[in-house]
Amino acid sequence: CPTPADLRPANGTRVCAMLYADNSPYYDQCCAGEVLVVLPDSDVPYMPRGWSNRVSSLVVGTRCELTVWSRKAKKGKSRRFNT
């Protein structure tokens, strides 16, 4: 997985989090497959089509916080991830 400080695409745009679809019991292979990029100040009450119940790994960038909910539209239990 990339380190939180590495979350910058080639063009230098800041990325707050990257969510990955594939999982593995081996740490060096767990951040694989399709990637959902979360930009700073994003507010997404619904997961994009095809991403519901799919995220297996995530990395949150430095000075960022990612809050996720167990149900759509920001309902249910929430959990915060940050570095």
CSV table of N, CA, C and O in Angstrom, one decimal:
chain,number,residue,atom,x,y,z
A,1,CYS,N,0.8,-1.2,0.0
A,1,CYS,CA,0.0,0.0,0.0
A,1,CYS,C,0.9,1.2,0.0
A,1,CYS,O,2.0,1.2,0.6
A,2,PRO,N,0.4,2.3,-0.6
A,2,PRO,CA,1.2,3.5,-0.5
A,2,PRO,C,1.1,4.1,0.9
A,2,PRO,O,0.2,3.8,1.7
A,3,THR,N,2.1,4.9,1.2
A,3,THR,CA,2.1,5.6,2.5
A,3,THR,C,1.2,6.8,2.4
A,3,THR,O,0.9,7.2,1.3
A,4,PRO,N,0.6,7.3,3.5
A,4,PRO,CA,-0.2,8.4,3.5
A,4,PRO,C,0.4,9.6,2.7
A,4,PRO,O,-0.3,10.4,2.0
A,5,ALA,N,1.7,9.8,2.9
A,5,ALA,CA,2.4,10.9,2.2
A,5,ALA,C,2.5,10.7,0.7
A,5,ALA,O,2.7,11.7,0.0
A,6,ASP,N,2.3,9.5,0.2
A,6,ASP,CA,2.5,9.2,-1.2
A,6,ASP,C,1.2,9.5,-2.0
A,6,ASP,O,1.2,9.3,-3.2
A,7,LEU,N,0.1,9.9,-1.4
A,7,LEU,CA,-1.2,10.0,-2.1
A,7,LEU,C,-1.2,11.3,-2.9
A,7,LEU,O,-1.9,12.2,-2.7
A,8,ARG,N,-0.4,11.3,-3.9
A,8,ARG,CA,-0.4,12.4,-4.9
A,8,ARG,C,-0.2,11.8,-6.3
A,8,ARG,O,0.8,11.1,-6.6
A,9,PRO,N,-1.2,12.0,-7.2
A,9,PRO,CA,-1.0,11.5,-8.6
A,9,PRO,C,0.1,12.2,-9.3
A,9,PRO,O,0.7,13.2,-8.8
A,10,ALA,N,0.4,11.8,-10.5
A,10,ALA,CA,1.5,12.4,-11.3
A,10,ALA,C,1.3,13.9,-11.5
A,10,ALA,O,2.3,14.6,-11.5
A,11,ASN,N,0.1,14.4,-11.6
A,11,ASN,CA,0.0,15.8,-11.8
A,11,ASN,C,0.1,16.7,-10.6
A,11,ASN,O,-0.1,17.9,-10.6
A,12,GLY,N,0.3,16.1,-9.4
A,12,GLY,CA,0.5,16.8,-8.2
A,12,GLY,C,-0.7,17.2,-7.4
A,12,GLY,O,-0.6,17.8,-6.3
A,13,THR,N,-1.9,16.8,-7.9
A,13,THR,CA,-3.1,17.1,-7.2
A,13,THR,C,-3.2,16.3,-5.9
A,13,THR,O,-2.8,15.1,-5.8
A,14,ARG,N,-3.6,17.0,-4.8
A,14,ARG,CA,-3.7,16.3,-3.5
A,14,ARG,C,-4.8,15.3,-3.5
A,14,ARG,O,-5.9,15.6,-4.0
A,15,VAL,N,-4.6,14.2,-2.9
A,15,VAL,CA,-5.6,13.1,-2.7
A,15,VAL,C,-5.7,12.9,-1.2
A,15,VAL,O,-4.7,12.7,-0.5
A,16,CYS,N,-7.0,12.8,-0.7
A,16,CYS,CA,-7.2,12.6,0.7
A,16,CYS,C,-7.3,11.1,1.0
A,16,CYS,O,-6.9,10.7,2.1
A,17,ALA,N,-7.8,10.3,0.1
A,17,ALA,CA,-7.9,8.8,0.4
A,17,ALA,C,-8.0,8.1,-0.9
A,17,ALA,O,-8.4,8.6,-1.9
A,18,MET,N,-7.5,6.8,-0.8
A,18,MET,CA,-7.7,5.9,-1.9
A,18,MET,C,-8.3,4.6,-1.3
A,18,MET,O,-7.8,4.1,-0.4
A,19,LEU,N,-9.4,4.2,-1.9
A,19,LEU,CA,-10.0,3.0,-1.5
A,19,LEU,C,-9.8,1.9,-2.6
A,19,LEU,O,-10.0,2.2,-3.8
A,20,TYR,N,-9.5,0.7,-2.2
A,20,TYR,CA,-9.1,-0.4,-3.1
A,20,TYR,C,-10.2,-1.5,-3.0
A,20,TYR,O,-10.7,-1.8,-2.0
A,21,ALA,N,-10.4,-2.2,-4.2
A,21,ALA,CA,-11.4,-3.2,-4.3
A,21,ALA,C,-10.8,-4.6,-4.0
A,21,ALA,O,-11.6,-5.4,-3.5
A,22,ASP,N,-9.6,-4.9,-4.2
A,22,ASP,CA,-9.0,-6.2,-4.0
A,22,ASP,C,-8.4,-6.4,-2.6
A,22,ASP,O,-7.8,-5.4,-2.1
A,23,ASN,N,-8.4,-7.6,-2.1
A,23,ASN,CA,-7.8,-7.8,-0.8
A,23,ASN,C,-6.9,-9.0,-0.9
A,23,ASN,O,-7.1,-9.9,-1.8
A,24,SER,N,-6.0,-9.1,0.1
A,24,SER,CA,-5.1,-10.3,0.1
A,24,SER,C,-4.7,-10.4,1.6
A,24,SER,O,-4.6,-9.5,2.3
A,25,PRO,N,-4.4,-11.7,2.0
A,25,PRO,CA,-3.9,-11.8,3.4
A,25,PRO,C,-2.5,-11.3,3.5
A,25,PRO,O,-2.0,-11.2,4.6
A,26,TYR,N,-1.8,-11.1,2.4
A,26,TYR,CA,-0.4,-10.6,2.4
A,26,TYR,C,-0.5,-9.0,2.3
A,26,TYR,O,-1.0,-8.5,1.3
A,27,TYR,N,0.1,-8.3,3.2
A,27,TYR,CA,0.0,-6.9,3.3
A,27,TYR,C,0.5,-6.2,2.0
A,27,TYR,O,-0.1,-5.3,1.5
A,28,ASP,N,1.6,-6.7,1.4
A,28,ASP,CA,2.1,-6.1,0.2
A,28,ASP,C,1.3,-6.3,-1.0
A,28,ASP,O,1.5,-5.7,-2.1
A,29,GLN,N,0.2,-7.1,-0.9
A,29,GLN,CA,-0.7,-7.3,-2.0
A,29,GLN,C,-2.1,-6.8,-1.8
A,29,GLN,O,-3.1,-7.0,-2.6
A,30,CYS,N,-2.4,-6.1,-0.6
A,30,CYS,CA,-3.8,-5.8,-0.2
A,30,CYS,C,-4.3,-4.6,-0.9
A,30,CYS,O,-5.5,-4.4,-1.0
A,31,CYS,N,-3.5,-3.7,-1.4
A,31,CYS,CA,-4.0,-2.5,-2.0
A,31,CYS,C,-3.9,-2.7,-3.5
A,31,CYS,O,-2.9,-2.3,-4.2
A,32,ALA,N,-4.9,-3.4,-4.1
A,32,ALA,CA,-4.8,-3.8,-5.5
A,32,ALA,C,-6.2,-3.7,-6.1
A,32,ALA,O,-7.2,-3.4,-5.4
A,33,GLY,N,-6.3,-3.9,-7.4
A,33,GLY,CA,-7.6,-3.8,-8.1
A,33,GLY,C,-8.0,-2.4,-8.4
A,33,GLY,O,-7.2,-1.5,-8.4
A,34,GLU,N,-9.3,-2.3,-8.6
A,34,GLU,CA,-9.8,-0.9,-8.9
A,34,GLU,C,-9.6,0.0,-7.7
A,34,GLU,O,-9.6,-0.4,-6.6
A,35,VAL,N,-9.5,1.3,-8.0
A,35,VAL,CA,-9.2,2.3,-7.0
A,35,VAL,C,-10.2,3.4,-7.1
A,35,VAL,O,-10.6,3.9,-8.2
A,36,LEU,N,-10.8,3.8,-5.9
A,36,LEU,CA,-11.7,4.9,-5.8
A,36,LEU,C,-10.9,6.0,-5.1
A,36,LEU,O,-10.5,5.9,-4.0
A,37,VAL,N,-10.7,7.2,-5.8
A,37,VAL,CA,-9.9,8.3,-5.3
A,37,VAL,C,-10.9,9.3,-4.6
A,37,VAL,O,-11.9,9.6,-5.2
A,38,VAL,N,-10.5,9.7,-3.4
A,38,VAL,CA,-11.3,10.7,-2.7
A,38,VAL,C,-10.5,12.0,-2.6
A,38,VAL,O,-9.4,12.0,-2.0
A,39,LEU,N,-11.0,13.0,-3.2
A,39,LEU,CA,-10.3,14.3,-3.2
A,39,LEU,C,-10.7,15.1,-1.9
A,39,LEU,O,-11.7,14.9,-1.3
A,40,PRO,N,-9.9,16.1,-1.6
A,40,PRO,CA,-10.1,17.0,-0.4
A,40,PRO,C,-11.5,17.6,-0.5
A,40,PRO,O,-12.0,17.9,-1.6
A,41,ASP,N,-12.1,17.7,0.6
A,41,ASP,CA,-13.4,18.4,0.8
A,41,ASP,C,-14.5,17.7,0.1
A,41,ASP,O,-15.6,18.3,-0.2
A,42,SER,N,-14.4,16.4,-0.3
A,42,SER,CA,-15.4,15.6,-0.9
A,42,SER,C,-16.5,15.3,0.1
A,42,SER,O,-16.3,15.1,1.2
A,43,ASP,N,-17.8,15.4,-0.4
A,43,ASP,CA,-18.9,15.0,0.4
A,43,ASP,C,-19.8,14.1,-0.4
A,43,ASP,O,-20.5,14.6,-1.3
A,44,VAL,N,-19.7,12.8,-0.2
A,44,VAL,CA,-20.3,11.8,-1.1
A,44,VAL,C,-21.3,11.0,-0.2
A,44,VAL,O,-20.8,10.0,0.5
A,45,PRO,N,-22.6,11.3,-0.2
A,45,PRO,CA,-23.5,10.5,0.7
A,45,PRO,C,-23.8,9.1,0.1
A,45,PRO,O,-24.3,8.3,0.9
A,46,TYR,N,-23.5,8.8,-1.1
A,46,TYR,CA,-23.7,7.5,-1.7
A,46,TYR,C,-22.4,7.1,-2.4
A,46,TYR,O,-21.8,7.9,-3.0
A,47,MET,N,-22.1,5.8,-2.3
A,47,MET,CA,-21.0,5.2,-3.0
A,47,MET,C,-21.3,5.2,-4.5
A,47,MET,O,-22.4,5.0,-4.9
A,48,PRO,N,-20.3,5.4,-5.3
A,48,PRO,CA,-20.5,5.4,-6.8
A,48,PRO,C,-21.0,4.0,-7.2
A,48,PRO,O,-20.7,3.0,-6.5
A,49,ARG,N,-21.6,3.9,-8.3
A,49,ARG,CA,-22.2,2.7,-8.8
A,49,ARG,C,-21.1,1.6,-8.8
A,49,ARG,O,-20.0,1.8,-9.3
A,50,GLY,N,-21.4,0.4,-8.3
A,50,GLY,CA,-20.5,-0.7,-8.3
A,50,GLY,C,-19.5,-0.8,-7.2
A,50,GLY,O,-18.7,-1.7,-7.1
A,51,TRP,N,-19.5,0.2,-6.3
A,51,TRP,CA,-18.6,0.2,-5.1
A,51,TRP,C,-19.2,-0.2,-3.8
A,51,TRP,O,-18.5,-0.4,-2.8
A,52,SER,N,-20.5,-0.3,-3.7
A,52,SER,CA,-21.1,-0.6,-2.4
A,52,SER,C,-20.7,-2.0,-2.0
A,52,SER,O,-20.6,-3.0,-2.8
A,53,ASN,N,-20.2,-2.1,-0.8
A,53,ASN,CA,-19.7,-3.4,-0.1
A,53,ASN,C,-18.5,-4.0,-0.9
A,53,ASN,O,-18.3,-5.2,-0.9
A,54,ARG,N,-17.7,-3.1,-1.5
A,54,ARG,CA,-16.6,-3.6,-2.3
A,54,ARG,C,-15.2,-3.2,-1.7
A,54,ARG,O,-14.2,-3.8,-2.1
A,55,VAL,N,-15.1,-2.2,-0.9
A,55,VAL,CA,-13.9,-1.7,-0.5
A,55,VAL,C,-13.3,-2.7,0.5
A,55,VAL,O,-13.9,-3.1,1.5
A,56,SER,N,-12.0,-3.1,0.3
A,56,SER,CA,-11.3,-4.0,1.2
A,56,SER,C,-10.1,-3.4,1.8
A,56,SER,O,-9.7,-3.9,2.9
A,57,SER,N,-9.6,-2.4,1.3
A,57,SER,CA,-8.4,-1.7,1.8
A,57,SER,C,-8.5,-0.2,1.6
A,57,SER,O,-9.1,0.2,0.6
A,58,LEU,N,-7.9,0.6,2.4
A,58,LEU,CA,-7.9,2.0,2.2
A,58,LEU,C,-6.7,2.7,2.8
A,58,LEU,O,-6.1,2.1,3.7
A,59,VAL,N,-6.3,3.8,2.2
A,59,VAL,CA,-5.2,4.6,2.7
A,59,VAL,C,-5.7,6.0,2.8
A,59,VAL,O,-6.3,6.5,1.8
A,60,VAL,N,-5.5,6.7,4.0
A,60,VAL,CA,-5.9,8.1,4.1
A,60,VAL,C,-4.7,8.9,4.2
A,60,VAL,O,-3.7,8.6,4.9
A,61,GLY,N,-4.7,10.0,3.4
A,61,GLY,CA,-3.5,10.9,3.3
A,61,GLY,C,-3.3,11.7,4.6
A,61,GLY,O,-4.2,11.8,5.4
A,62,THR,N,-2.1,12.3,4.7
A,62,THR,CA,-1.8,13.1,5.8
A,62,THR,C,-2.7,14.3,5.9
A,62,THR,O,-3.1,14.9,4.8
A,63,ARG,N,-3.0,14.7,7.1
A,63,ARG,CA,-3.9,15.9,7.3
A,63,ARG,C,-5.3,15.7,6.7
A,63,ARG,O,-5.9,16.7,6.3
A,64,CYS,N,-5.7,14.5,6.5
A,64,CYS,CA,-7.1,14.2,6.0
A,64,CYS,C,-7.8,13.3,6.9
A,64,CYS,O,-7.2,12.6,7.7
A,65,GLU,N,-9.1,13.3,6.8
A,65,GLU,CA,-10.0,12.5,7.6
A,65,GLU,C,-11.1,11.9,6.7
A,65,GLU,O,-11.7,12.6,5.9
A,66,LEU,N,-11.3,10.6,6.7
A,66,LEU,CA,-12.3,9.9,6.0
A,66,LEU,C,-13.3,9.4,6.9
A,66,LEU,O,-13.0,8.6,7.8
A,67,THR,N,-14.6,9.8,6.8
A,67,THR,CA,-15.7,9.2,7.6
A,67,THR,C,-16.5,8.4,6.7
A,67,THR,O,-16.9,8.8,5.6
A,68,VAL,N,-16.8,7.1,7.1
A,68,VAL,CA,-17.7,6.2,6.4
A,68,VAL,C,-18.8,5.8,7.2
A,68,VAL,O,-18.8,5.8,8.5
A,69,TRP,N,-19.9,5.5,6.6
A,69,TRP,CA,-21.2,5.1,7.3
A,69,TRP,C,-21.6,3.6,6.9
A,69,TRP,O,-21.3,3.2,5.7
A,70,SER,N,-22.3,3.0,7.7
A,70,SER,CA,-22.7,1.6,7.4
A,70,SER,C,-23.9,1.5,6.5
A,70,SER,O,-24.2,0.5,5.9
A,71,ARG,N,-24.6,2.6,6.4
A,71,ARG,CA,-25.8,2.7,5.5
A,71,ARG,C,-25.7,3.9,4.6
A,71,ARG,O,-25.0,4.8,4.8
A,72,LYS,N,-26.5,3.8,3.5
A,72,LYS,CA,-26.5,4.9,2.5
A,72,LYS,C,-27.0,6.2,3.1
A,72,LYS,O,-27.7,6.2,4.2
A,73,ALA,N,-26.7,7.3,2.5
A,73,ALA,CA,-27.1,8.7,2.9
A,73,ALA,C,-26.7,9.1,4.3
A,73,ALA,O,-27.4,9.7,5.0
A,74,LYS,N,-25.5,8.6,4.6
A,74,LYS,CA,-24.9,9.0,5.9
A,74,LYS,C,-25.7,8.6,7.1
A,74,LYS,O,-25.9,9.3,8.1
A,75,LYS,N,-26.2,7.4,7.0
A,75,LYS,CA,-27.0,6.8,8.1
A,75,LYS,C,-26.3,5.6,8.7
A,75,LYS,O,-25.5,5.0,8.0
A,76,GLY,N,-26.7,5.2,9.8
A,76,GLY,CA,-26.2,4.0,10.5
A,76,GLY,C,-24.9,4.4,11.3
A,76,GLY,O,-24.7,5.5,11.6
A,77,LYS,N,-24.1,3.4,11.6
A,77,LYS,CA,-22.9,3.6,12.3
A,77,LYS,C,-21.8,4.3,11.5
A,77,LYS,O,-21.8,4.0,10.3
A,78,SER,N,-21.0,5.1,12.1
A,78,SER,CA,-20.0,5.8,11.3
A,78,SER,C,-18.6,5.4,11.9
A,78,SER,O,-18.5,5.0,13.1
A,79,ARG,N,-17.6,5.6,11.1
A,79,ARG,CA,-16.2,5.3,11.5
A,79,ARG,C,-15.3,6.3,10.8
A,79,ARG,O,-15.5,6.6,9.6
A,80,ARG,N,-14.4,6.9,11.6
A,80,ARG,CA,-13.5,7.9,11.0
A,80,ARG,C,-12.0,7.3,10.9
A,80,ARG,O,-11.6,6.6,11.8
A,81,PHE,N,-11.4,7.6,9.8
A,81,PHE,CA,-10.0,7.2,9.6
A,81,PHE,C,-9.2,8.4,9.3
A,81,PHE,O,-9.6,9.3,8.5
A,82,ASN,N,-8.0,8.5,9.9
A,82,ASN,CA,-7.2,9.7,9.7
A,82,ASN,C,-5.7,9.3,10.0
A,82,ASN,O,-5.5,8.2,10.6
A,83,THR,N,-4.8,10.1,9.6
A,83,THR,CA,-3.4,9.9,10.0
A,83,THR,C,-2.8,11.1,10.7
A,83,THR,O,-3.4,12.1,10.7
